[in-house]
JSON list of C-alpha atoms in Angstrom, two decimals:
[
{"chain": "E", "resi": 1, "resn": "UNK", "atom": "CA", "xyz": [18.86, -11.23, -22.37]},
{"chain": "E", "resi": 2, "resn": "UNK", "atom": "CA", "xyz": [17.01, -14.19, -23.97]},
{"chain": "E", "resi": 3, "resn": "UNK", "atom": "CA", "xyz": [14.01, -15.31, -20.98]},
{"chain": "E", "resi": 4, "resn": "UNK", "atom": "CA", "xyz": [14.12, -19.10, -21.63]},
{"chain": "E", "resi": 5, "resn": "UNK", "atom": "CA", "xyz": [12.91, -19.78, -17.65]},
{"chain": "E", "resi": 6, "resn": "UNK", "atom": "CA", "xyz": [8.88, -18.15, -17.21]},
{"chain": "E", "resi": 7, "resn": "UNK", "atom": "CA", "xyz": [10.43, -17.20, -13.53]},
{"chain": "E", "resi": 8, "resn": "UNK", "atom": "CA", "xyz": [12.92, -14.45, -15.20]},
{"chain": "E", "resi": 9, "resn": "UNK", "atom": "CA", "xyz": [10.52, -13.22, -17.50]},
{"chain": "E", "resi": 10, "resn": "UNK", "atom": "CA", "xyz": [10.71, -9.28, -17.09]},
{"chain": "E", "resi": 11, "resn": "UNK", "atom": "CA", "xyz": [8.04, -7.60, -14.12]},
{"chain": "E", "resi": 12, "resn": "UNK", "atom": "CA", "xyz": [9.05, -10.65, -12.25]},
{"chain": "E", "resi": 13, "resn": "UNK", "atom": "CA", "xyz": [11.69, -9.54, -9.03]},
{"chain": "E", "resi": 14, "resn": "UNK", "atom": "CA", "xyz": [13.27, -13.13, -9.78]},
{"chain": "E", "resi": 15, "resn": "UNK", "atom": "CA", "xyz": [14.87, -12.19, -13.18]},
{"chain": "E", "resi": 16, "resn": "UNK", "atom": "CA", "xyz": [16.83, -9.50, -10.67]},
{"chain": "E", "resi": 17, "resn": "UNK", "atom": "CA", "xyz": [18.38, -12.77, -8.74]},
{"chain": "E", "resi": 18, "resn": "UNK", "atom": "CA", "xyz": [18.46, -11.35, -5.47]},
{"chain": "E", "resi": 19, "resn": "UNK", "atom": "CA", "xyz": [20.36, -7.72, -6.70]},
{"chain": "E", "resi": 20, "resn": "UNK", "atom": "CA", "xyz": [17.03, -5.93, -5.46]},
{"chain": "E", "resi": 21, "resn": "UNK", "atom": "CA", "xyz": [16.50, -5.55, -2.02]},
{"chain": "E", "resi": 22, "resn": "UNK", "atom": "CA", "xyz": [12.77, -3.82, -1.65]},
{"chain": "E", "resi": 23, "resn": "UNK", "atom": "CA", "xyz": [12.36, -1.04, 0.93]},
{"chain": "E", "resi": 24, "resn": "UNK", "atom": "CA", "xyz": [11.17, -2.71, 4.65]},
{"chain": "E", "resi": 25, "resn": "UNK", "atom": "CA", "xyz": [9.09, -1.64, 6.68]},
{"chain": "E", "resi": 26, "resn": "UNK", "atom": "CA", "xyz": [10.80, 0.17, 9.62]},
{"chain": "E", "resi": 27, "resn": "UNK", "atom": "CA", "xyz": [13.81, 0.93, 7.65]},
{"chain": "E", "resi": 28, "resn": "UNK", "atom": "CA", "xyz": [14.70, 4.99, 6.98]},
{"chain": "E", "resi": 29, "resn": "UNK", "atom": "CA", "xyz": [15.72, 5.99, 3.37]},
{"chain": "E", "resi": 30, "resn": "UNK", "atom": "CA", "xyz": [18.70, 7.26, 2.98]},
{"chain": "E", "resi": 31, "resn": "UNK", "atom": "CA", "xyz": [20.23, 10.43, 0.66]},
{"chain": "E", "resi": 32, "resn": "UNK", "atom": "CA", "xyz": [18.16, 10.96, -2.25]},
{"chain": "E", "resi": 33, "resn": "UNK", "atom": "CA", "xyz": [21.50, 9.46, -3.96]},
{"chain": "E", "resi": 34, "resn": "UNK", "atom": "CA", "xyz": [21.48, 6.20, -5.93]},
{"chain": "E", "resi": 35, "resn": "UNK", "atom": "CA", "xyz": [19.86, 4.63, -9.53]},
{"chain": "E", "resi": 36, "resn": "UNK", "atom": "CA", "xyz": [16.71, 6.70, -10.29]},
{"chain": "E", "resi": 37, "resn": "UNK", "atom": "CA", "xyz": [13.39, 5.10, -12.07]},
{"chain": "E", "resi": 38, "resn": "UNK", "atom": "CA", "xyz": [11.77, 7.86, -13.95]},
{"chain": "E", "resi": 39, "resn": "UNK", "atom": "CA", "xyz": [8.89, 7.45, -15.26]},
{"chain": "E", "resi": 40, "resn": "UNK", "atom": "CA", "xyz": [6.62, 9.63, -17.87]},
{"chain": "E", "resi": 41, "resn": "UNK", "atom": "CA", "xyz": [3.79, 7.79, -18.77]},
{"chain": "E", "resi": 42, "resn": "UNK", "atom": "CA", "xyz": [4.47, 4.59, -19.40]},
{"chain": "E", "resi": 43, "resn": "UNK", "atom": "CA", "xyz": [8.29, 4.47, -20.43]},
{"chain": "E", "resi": 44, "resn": "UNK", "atom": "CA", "xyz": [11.41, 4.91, -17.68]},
{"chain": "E", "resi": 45, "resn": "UNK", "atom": "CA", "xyz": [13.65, 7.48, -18.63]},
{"chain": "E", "resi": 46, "resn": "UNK", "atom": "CA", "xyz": [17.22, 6.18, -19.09]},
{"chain": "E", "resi": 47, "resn": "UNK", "atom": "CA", "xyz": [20.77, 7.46, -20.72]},
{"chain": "E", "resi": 48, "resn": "UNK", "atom": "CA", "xyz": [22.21, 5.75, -23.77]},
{"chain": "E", "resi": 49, "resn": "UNK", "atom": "CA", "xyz": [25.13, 3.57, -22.80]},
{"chain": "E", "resi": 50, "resn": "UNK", "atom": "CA", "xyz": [26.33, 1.93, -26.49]},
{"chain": "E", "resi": 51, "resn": "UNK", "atom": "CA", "xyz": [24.03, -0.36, -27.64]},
{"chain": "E", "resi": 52, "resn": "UNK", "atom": "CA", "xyz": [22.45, -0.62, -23.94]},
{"chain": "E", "resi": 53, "resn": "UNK", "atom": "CA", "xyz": [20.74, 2.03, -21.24]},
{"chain": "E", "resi": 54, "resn": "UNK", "atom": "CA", "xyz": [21.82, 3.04, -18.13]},
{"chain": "E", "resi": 55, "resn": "UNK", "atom": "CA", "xyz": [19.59, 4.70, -15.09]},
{"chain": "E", "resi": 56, "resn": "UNK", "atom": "CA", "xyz": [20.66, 8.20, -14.43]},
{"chain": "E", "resi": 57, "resn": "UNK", "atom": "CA", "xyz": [22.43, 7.33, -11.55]},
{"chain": "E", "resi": 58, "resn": "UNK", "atom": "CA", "xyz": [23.58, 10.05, -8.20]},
{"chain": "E", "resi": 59, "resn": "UNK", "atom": "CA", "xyz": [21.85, 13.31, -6.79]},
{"chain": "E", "resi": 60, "resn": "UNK", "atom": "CA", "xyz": [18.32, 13.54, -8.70]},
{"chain": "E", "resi": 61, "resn": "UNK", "atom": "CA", "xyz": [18.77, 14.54, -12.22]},
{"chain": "E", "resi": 62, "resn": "UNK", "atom": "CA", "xyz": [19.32, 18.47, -11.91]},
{"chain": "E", "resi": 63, "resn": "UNK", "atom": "CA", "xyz": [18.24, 18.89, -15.39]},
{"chain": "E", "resi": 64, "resn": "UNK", "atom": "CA", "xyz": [14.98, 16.91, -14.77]},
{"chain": "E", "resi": 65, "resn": "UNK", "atom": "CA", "xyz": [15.01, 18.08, -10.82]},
{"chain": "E", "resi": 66, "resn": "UNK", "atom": "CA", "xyz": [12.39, 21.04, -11.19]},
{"chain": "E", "resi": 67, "resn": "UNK", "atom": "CA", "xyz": [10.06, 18.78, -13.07]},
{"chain": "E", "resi": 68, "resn": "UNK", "atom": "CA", "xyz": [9.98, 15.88, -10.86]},
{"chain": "E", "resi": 69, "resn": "UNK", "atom": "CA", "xyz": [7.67, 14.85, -8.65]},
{"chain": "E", "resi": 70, "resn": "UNK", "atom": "CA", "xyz": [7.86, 13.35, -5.27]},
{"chain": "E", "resi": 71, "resn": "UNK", "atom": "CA", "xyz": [10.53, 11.02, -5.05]},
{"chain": "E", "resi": 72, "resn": "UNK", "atom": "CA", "xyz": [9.80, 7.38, -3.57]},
{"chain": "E", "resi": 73, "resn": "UNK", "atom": "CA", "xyz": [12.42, 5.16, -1.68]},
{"chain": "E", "resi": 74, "resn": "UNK", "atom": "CA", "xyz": [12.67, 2.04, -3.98]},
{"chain": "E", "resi": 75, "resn": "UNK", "atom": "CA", "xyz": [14.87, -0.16, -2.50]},
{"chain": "E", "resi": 76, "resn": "UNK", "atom": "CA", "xyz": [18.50, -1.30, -2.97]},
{"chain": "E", "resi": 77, "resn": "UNK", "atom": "CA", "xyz": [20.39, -2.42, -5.83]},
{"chain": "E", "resi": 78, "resn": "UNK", "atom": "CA", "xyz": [23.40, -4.76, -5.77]},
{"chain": "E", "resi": 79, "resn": "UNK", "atom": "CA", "xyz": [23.46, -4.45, -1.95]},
{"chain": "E", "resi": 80, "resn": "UNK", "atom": "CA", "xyz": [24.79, -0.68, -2.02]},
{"chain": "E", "resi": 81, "resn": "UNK", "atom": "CA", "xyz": [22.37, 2.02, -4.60]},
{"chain": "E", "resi": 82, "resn": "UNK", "atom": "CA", "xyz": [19.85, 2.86, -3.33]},
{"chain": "E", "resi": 83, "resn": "UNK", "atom": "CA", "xyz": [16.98, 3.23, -6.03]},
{"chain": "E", "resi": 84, "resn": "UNK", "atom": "CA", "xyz": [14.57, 5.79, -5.93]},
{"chain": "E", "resi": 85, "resn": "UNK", "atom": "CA", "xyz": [11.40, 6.69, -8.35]},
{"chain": "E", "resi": 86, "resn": "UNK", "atom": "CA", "xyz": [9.98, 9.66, -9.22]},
{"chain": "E", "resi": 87, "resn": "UNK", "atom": "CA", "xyz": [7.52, 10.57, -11.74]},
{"chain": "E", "resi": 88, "resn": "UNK", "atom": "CA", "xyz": [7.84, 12.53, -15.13]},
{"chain": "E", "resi": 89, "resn": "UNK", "atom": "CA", "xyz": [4.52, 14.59, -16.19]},
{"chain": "E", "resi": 90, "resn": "UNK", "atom": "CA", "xyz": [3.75, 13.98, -19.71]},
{"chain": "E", "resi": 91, "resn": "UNK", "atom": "CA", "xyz": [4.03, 17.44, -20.81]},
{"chain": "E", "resi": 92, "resn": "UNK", "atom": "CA", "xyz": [8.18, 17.65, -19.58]},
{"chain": "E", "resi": 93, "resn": "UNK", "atom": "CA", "xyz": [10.04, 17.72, -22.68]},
{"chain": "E", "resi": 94, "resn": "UNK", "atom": "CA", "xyz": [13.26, 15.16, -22.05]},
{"chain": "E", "resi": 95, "resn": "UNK", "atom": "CA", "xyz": [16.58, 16.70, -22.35]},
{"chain": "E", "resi": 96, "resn": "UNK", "atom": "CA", "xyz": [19.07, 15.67, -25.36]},
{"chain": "E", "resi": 97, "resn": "UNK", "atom": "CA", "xyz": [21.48, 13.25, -22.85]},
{"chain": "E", "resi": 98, "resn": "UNK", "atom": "CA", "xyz": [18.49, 11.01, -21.86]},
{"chain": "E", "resi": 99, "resn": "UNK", "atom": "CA", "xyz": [16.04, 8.90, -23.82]},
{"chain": "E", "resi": 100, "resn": "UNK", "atom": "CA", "xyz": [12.68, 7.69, -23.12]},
{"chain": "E", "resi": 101, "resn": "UNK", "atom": "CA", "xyz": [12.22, 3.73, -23.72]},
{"chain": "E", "resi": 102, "resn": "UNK", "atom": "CA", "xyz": [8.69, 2.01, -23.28]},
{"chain": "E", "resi": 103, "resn": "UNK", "atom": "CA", "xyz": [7.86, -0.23, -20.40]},
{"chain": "E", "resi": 104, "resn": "UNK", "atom": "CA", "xyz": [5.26, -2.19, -22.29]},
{"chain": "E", "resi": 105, "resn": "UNK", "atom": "CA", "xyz": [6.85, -5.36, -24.18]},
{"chain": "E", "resi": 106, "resn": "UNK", "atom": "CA", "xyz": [4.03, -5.12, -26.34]},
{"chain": "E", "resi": 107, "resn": "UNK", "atom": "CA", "xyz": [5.34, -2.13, -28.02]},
{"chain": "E", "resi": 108, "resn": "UNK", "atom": "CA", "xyz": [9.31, -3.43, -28.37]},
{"chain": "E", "resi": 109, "resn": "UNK", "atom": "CA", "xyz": [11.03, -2.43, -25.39]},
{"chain": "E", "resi": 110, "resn": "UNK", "atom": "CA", "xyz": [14.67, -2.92, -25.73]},
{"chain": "E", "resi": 111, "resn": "UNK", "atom": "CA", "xyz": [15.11, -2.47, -21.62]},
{"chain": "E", "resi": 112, "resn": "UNK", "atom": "CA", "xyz": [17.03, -5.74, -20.53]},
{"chain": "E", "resi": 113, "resn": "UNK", "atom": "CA", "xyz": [15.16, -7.37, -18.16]},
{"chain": "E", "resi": 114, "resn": "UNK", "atom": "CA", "xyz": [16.23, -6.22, -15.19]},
{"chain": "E", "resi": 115, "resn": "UNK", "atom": "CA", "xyz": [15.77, -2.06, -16.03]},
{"chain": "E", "resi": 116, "resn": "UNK", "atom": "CA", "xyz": [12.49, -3.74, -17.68]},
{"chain": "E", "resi": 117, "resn": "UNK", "atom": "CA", "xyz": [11.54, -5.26, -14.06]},
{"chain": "E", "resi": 118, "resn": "UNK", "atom": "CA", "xyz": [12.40, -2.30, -12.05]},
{"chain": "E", "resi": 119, "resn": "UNK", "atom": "CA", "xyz": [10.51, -0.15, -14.49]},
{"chain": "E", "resi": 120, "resn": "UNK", "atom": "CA", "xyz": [7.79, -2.35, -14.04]},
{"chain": "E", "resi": 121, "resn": "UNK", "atom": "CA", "xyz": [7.68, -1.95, -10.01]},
{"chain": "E", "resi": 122, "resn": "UNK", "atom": "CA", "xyz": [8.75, 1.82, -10.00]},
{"chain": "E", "resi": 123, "resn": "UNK", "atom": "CA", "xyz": [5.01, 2.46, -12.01]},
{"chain": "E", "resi": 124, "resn": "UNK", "atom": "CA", "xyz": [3.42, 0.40, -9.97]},
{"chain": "E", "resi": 125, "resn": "UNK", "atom": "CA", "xyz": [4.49, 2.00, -6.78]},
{"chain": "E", "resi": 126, "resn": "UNK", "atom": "CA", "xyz": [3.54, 5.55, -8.56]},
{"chain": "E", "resi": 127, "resn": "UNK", "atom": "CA", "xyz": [0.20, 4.12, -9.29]},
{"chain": "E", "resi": 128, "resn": "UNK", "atom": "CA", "xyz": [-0.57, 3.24, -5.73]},
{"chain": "E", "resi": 129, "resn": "UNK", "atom": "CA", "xyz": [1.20, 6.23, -4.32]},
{"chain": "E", "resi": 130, "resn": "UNK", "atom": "CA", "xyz": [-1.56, 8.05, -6.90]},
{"chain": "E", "resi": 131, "resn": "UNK", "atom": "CA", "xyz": [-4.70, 6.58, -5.72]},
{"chain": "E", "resi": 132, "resn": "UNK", "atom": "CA", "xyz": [-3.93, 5.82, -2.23]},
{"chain": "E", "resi": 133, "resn": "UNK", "atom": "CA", "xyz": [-4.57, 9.06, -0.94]},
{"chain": "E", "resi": 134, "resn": "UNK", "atom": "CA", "xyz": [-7.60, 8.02, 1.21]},
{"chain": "E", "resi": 135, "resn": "UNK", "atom": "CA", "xyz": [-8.32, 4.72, 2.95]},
{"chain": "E", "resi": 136, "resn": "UNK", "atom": "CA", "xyz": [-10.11, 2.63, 1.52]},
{"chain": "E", "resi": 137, "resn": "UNK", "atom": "CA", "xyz": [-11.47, 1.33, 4.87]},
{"chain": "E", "resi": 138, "resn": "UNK", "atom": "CA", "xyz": [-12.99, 4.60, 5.54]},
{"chain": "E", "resi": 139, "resn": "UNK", "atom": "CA", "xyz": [-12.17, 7.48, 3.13]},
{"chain": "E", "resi": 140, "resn": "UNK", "atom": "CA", "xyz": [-10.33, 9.82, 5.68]},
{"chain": "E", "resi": 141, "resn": "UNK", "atom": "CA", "xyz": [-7.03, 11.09, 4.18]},
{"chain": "E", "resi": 142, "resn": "UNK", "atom": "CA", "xyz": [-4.18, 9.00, 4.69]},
{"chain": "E", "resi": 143, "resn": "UNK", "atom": "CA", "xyz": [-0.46, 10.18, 6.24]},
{"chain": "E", "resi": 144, "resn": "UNK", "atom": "CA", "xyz": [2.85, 8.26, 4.86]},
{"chain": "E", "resi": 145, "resn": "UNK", "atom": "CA", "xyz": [4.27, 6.33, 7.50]},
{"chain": "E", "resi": 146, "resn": "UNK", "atom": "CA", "xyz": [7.71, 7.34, 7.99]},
{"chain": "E", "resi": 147, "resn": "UNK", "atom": "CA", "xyz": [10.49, 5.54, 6.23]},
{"chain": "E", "resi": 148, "resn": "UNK", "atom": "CA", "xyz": [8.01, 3.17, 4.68]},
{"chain": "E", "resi": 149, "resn": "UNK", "atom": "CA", "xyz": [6.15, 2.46, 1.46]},
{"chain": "E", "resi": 150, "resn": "UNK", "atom": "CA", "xyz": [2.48, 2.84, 3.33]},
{"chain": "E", "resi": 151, "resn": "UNK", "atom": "CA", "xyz": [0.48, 4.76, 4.55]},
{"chain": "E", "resi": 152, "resn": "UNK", "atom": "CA", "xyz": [-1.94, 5.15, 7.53]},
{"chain": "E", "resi": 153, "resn": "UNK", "atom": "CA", "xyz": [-5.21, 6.59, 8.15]},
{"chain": "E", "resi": 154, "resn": "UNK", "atom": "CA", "xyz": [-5.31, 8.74, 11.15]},
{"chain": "E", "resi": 155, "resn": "UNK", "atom": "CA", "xyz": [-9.45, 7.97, 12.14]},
{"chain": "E", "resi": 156, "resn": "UNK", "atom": "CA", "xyz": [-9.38, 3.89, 11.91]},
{"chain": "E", "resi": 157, "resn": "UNK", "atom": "CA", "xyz": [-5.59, 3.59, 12.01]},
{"chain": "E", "resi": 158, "resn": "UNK", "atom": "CA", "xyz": [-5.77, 1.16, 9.02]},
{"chain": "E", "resi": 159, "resn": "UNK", "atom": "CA", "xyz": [-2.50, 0.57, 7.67]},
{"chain": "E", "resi": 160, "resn": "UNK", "atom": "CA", "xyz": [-2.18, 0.16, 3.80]},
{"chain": "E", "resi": 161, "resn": "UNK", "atom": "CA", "xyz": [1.02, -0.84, 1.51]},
{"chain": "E", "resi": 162, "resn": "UNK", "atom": "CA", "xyz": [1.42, -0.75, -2.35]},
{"chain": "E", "resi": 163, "resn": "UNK", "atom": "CA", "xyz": [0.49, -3.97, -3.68]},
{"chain": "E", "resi": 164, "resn": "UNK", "atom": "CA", "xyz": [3.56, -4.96, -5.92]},
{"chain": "E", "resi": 165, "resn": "UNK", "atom": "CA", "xyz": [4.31, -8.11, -8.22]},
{"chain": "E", "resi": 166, "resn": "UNK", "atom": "CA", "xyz": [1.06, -9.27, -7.55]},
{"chain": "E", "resi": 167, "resn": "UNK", "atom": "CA", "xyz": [0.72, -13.38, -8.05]},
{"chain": "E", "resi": 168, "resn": "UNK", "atom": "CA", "xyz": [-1.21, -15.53, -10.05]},
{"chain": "E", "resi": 169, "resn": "UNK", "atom": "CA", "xyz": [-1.83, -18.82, -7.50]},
{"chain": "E", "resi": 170, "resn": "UNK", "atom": "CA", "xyz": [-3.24, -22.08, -9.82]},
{"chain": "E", "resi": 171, "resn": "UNK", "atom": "CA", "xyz": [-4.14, -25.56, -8.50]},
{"chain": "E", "resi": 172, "resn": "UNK", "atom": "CA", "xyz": [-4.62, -27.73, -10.36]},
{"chain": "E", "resi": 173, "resn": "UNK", "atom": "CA", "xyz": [-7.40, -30.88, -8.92]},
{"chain": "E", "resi": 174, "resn": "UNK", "atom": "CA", "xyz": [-8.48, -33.57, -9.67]},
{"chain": "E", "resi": 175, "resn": "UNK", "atom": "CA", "xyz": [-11.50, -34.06, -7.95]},
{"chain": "E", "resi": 176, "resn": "UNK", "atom": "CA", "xyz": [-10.63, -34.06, -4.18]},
{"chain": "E", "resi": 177, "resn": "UNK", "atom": "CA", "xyz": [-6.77, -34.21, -5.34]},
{"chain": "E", "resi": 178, "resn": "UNK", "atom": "CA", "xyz": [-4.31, -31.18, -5.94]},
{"chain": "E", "resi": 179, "resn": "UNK", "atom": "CA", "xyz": [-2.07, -32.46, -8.97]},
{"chain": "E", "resi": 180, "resn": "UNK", "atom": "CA", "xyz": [-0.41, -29.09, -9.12]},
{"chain": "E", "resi": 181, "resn": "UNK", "atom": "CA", "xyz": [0.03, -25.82, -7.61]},
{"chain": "E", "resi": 182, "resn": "UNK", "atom": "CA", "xyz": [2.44, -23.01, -8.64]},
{"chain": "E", "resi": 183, "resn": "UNK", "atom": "CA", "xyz": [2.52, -19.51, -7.85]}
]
């Protein structure tokens, strides 16, 4: 998919034009059924569909399953799959049926945009969910909240959510004037 428009460049949840619902706050995941966003390192692990990719999509991948580690409750995809992530150690060797594509356009992803996007917020939320094991208000252990994203710490009872897509705000002045801003 050719990105002509900057808002549906890839890691952007616009390119997904409203197909991606994220997880809400208050809402209880479902079934661990659905599209799931593997990641090992820093490429998703997807099946070969012709010249394309496809998420390994159902129960969690029962060749993968022992390997995996905690799955997190995405969001939904095309109003009815659910998506889940889970993460891939490094040292898992992949099985023959699924490939392992790089989520860095740097290095010549051929993810379409929208696996490319989803692979972009599925790392992210395993990057929070791997340093936000204390809070960072003040440094007791923090407890998931259920059916959420966050987390909250049980001595302040500060409440802290993965930071995803985060934006880039420019204004642009002239003098006392704002000419521009865009998010």
């Amino acid at each position: 998919m050719t990105t002509p428009l900057t808002v549906y460049l890839p890691f952007n949840r616009d390119c997904l034009r409203g197909a991606f619902v994220p997880a809400k706050r208050g809402t209880k995941p479902p079934n661990e059924r659905g599209n799931w966003l593997i990641v090992q390192d820093q490429t998703l692990i997807v099946i070969p569909d012709g010249e394309s990719f496809r998420l390994p999509a159902g129960e969690r991948p029962a060749k993968l399953d022992g390997a995996l580690g905690e799955s997190l409750w995405l969001g939904t995809l095309g109003g009815d799959t659910e998506c889940w992530v889970a993460p891939l150690p490094r040292d898992v060797v992949v099985p023959e049926e699924f490939h392992r594509e790089t989520l860095v356009p740097m290095q010549g992803t051929r993810l379409p945009d929208d696996l490319l996007s989803l692979g972009g917020m599925a790392m992210q939320a395993l990057w929070w969910e791997s340093t936000s094991g204390f809070c960072p208000r003040c440094g007791d252990r923090t407890e998931r909240l259920a059916g959420e994203w966050g987390k909250r710490c049980p001595r302040c009872k500060y409440e802290h959510y993965p930071h995803l897509h985060p934006a880039v705000i420019v204004v642009v002045r002239d003098g006392d004037r704002v000419l521009l801003a865009r998010k």
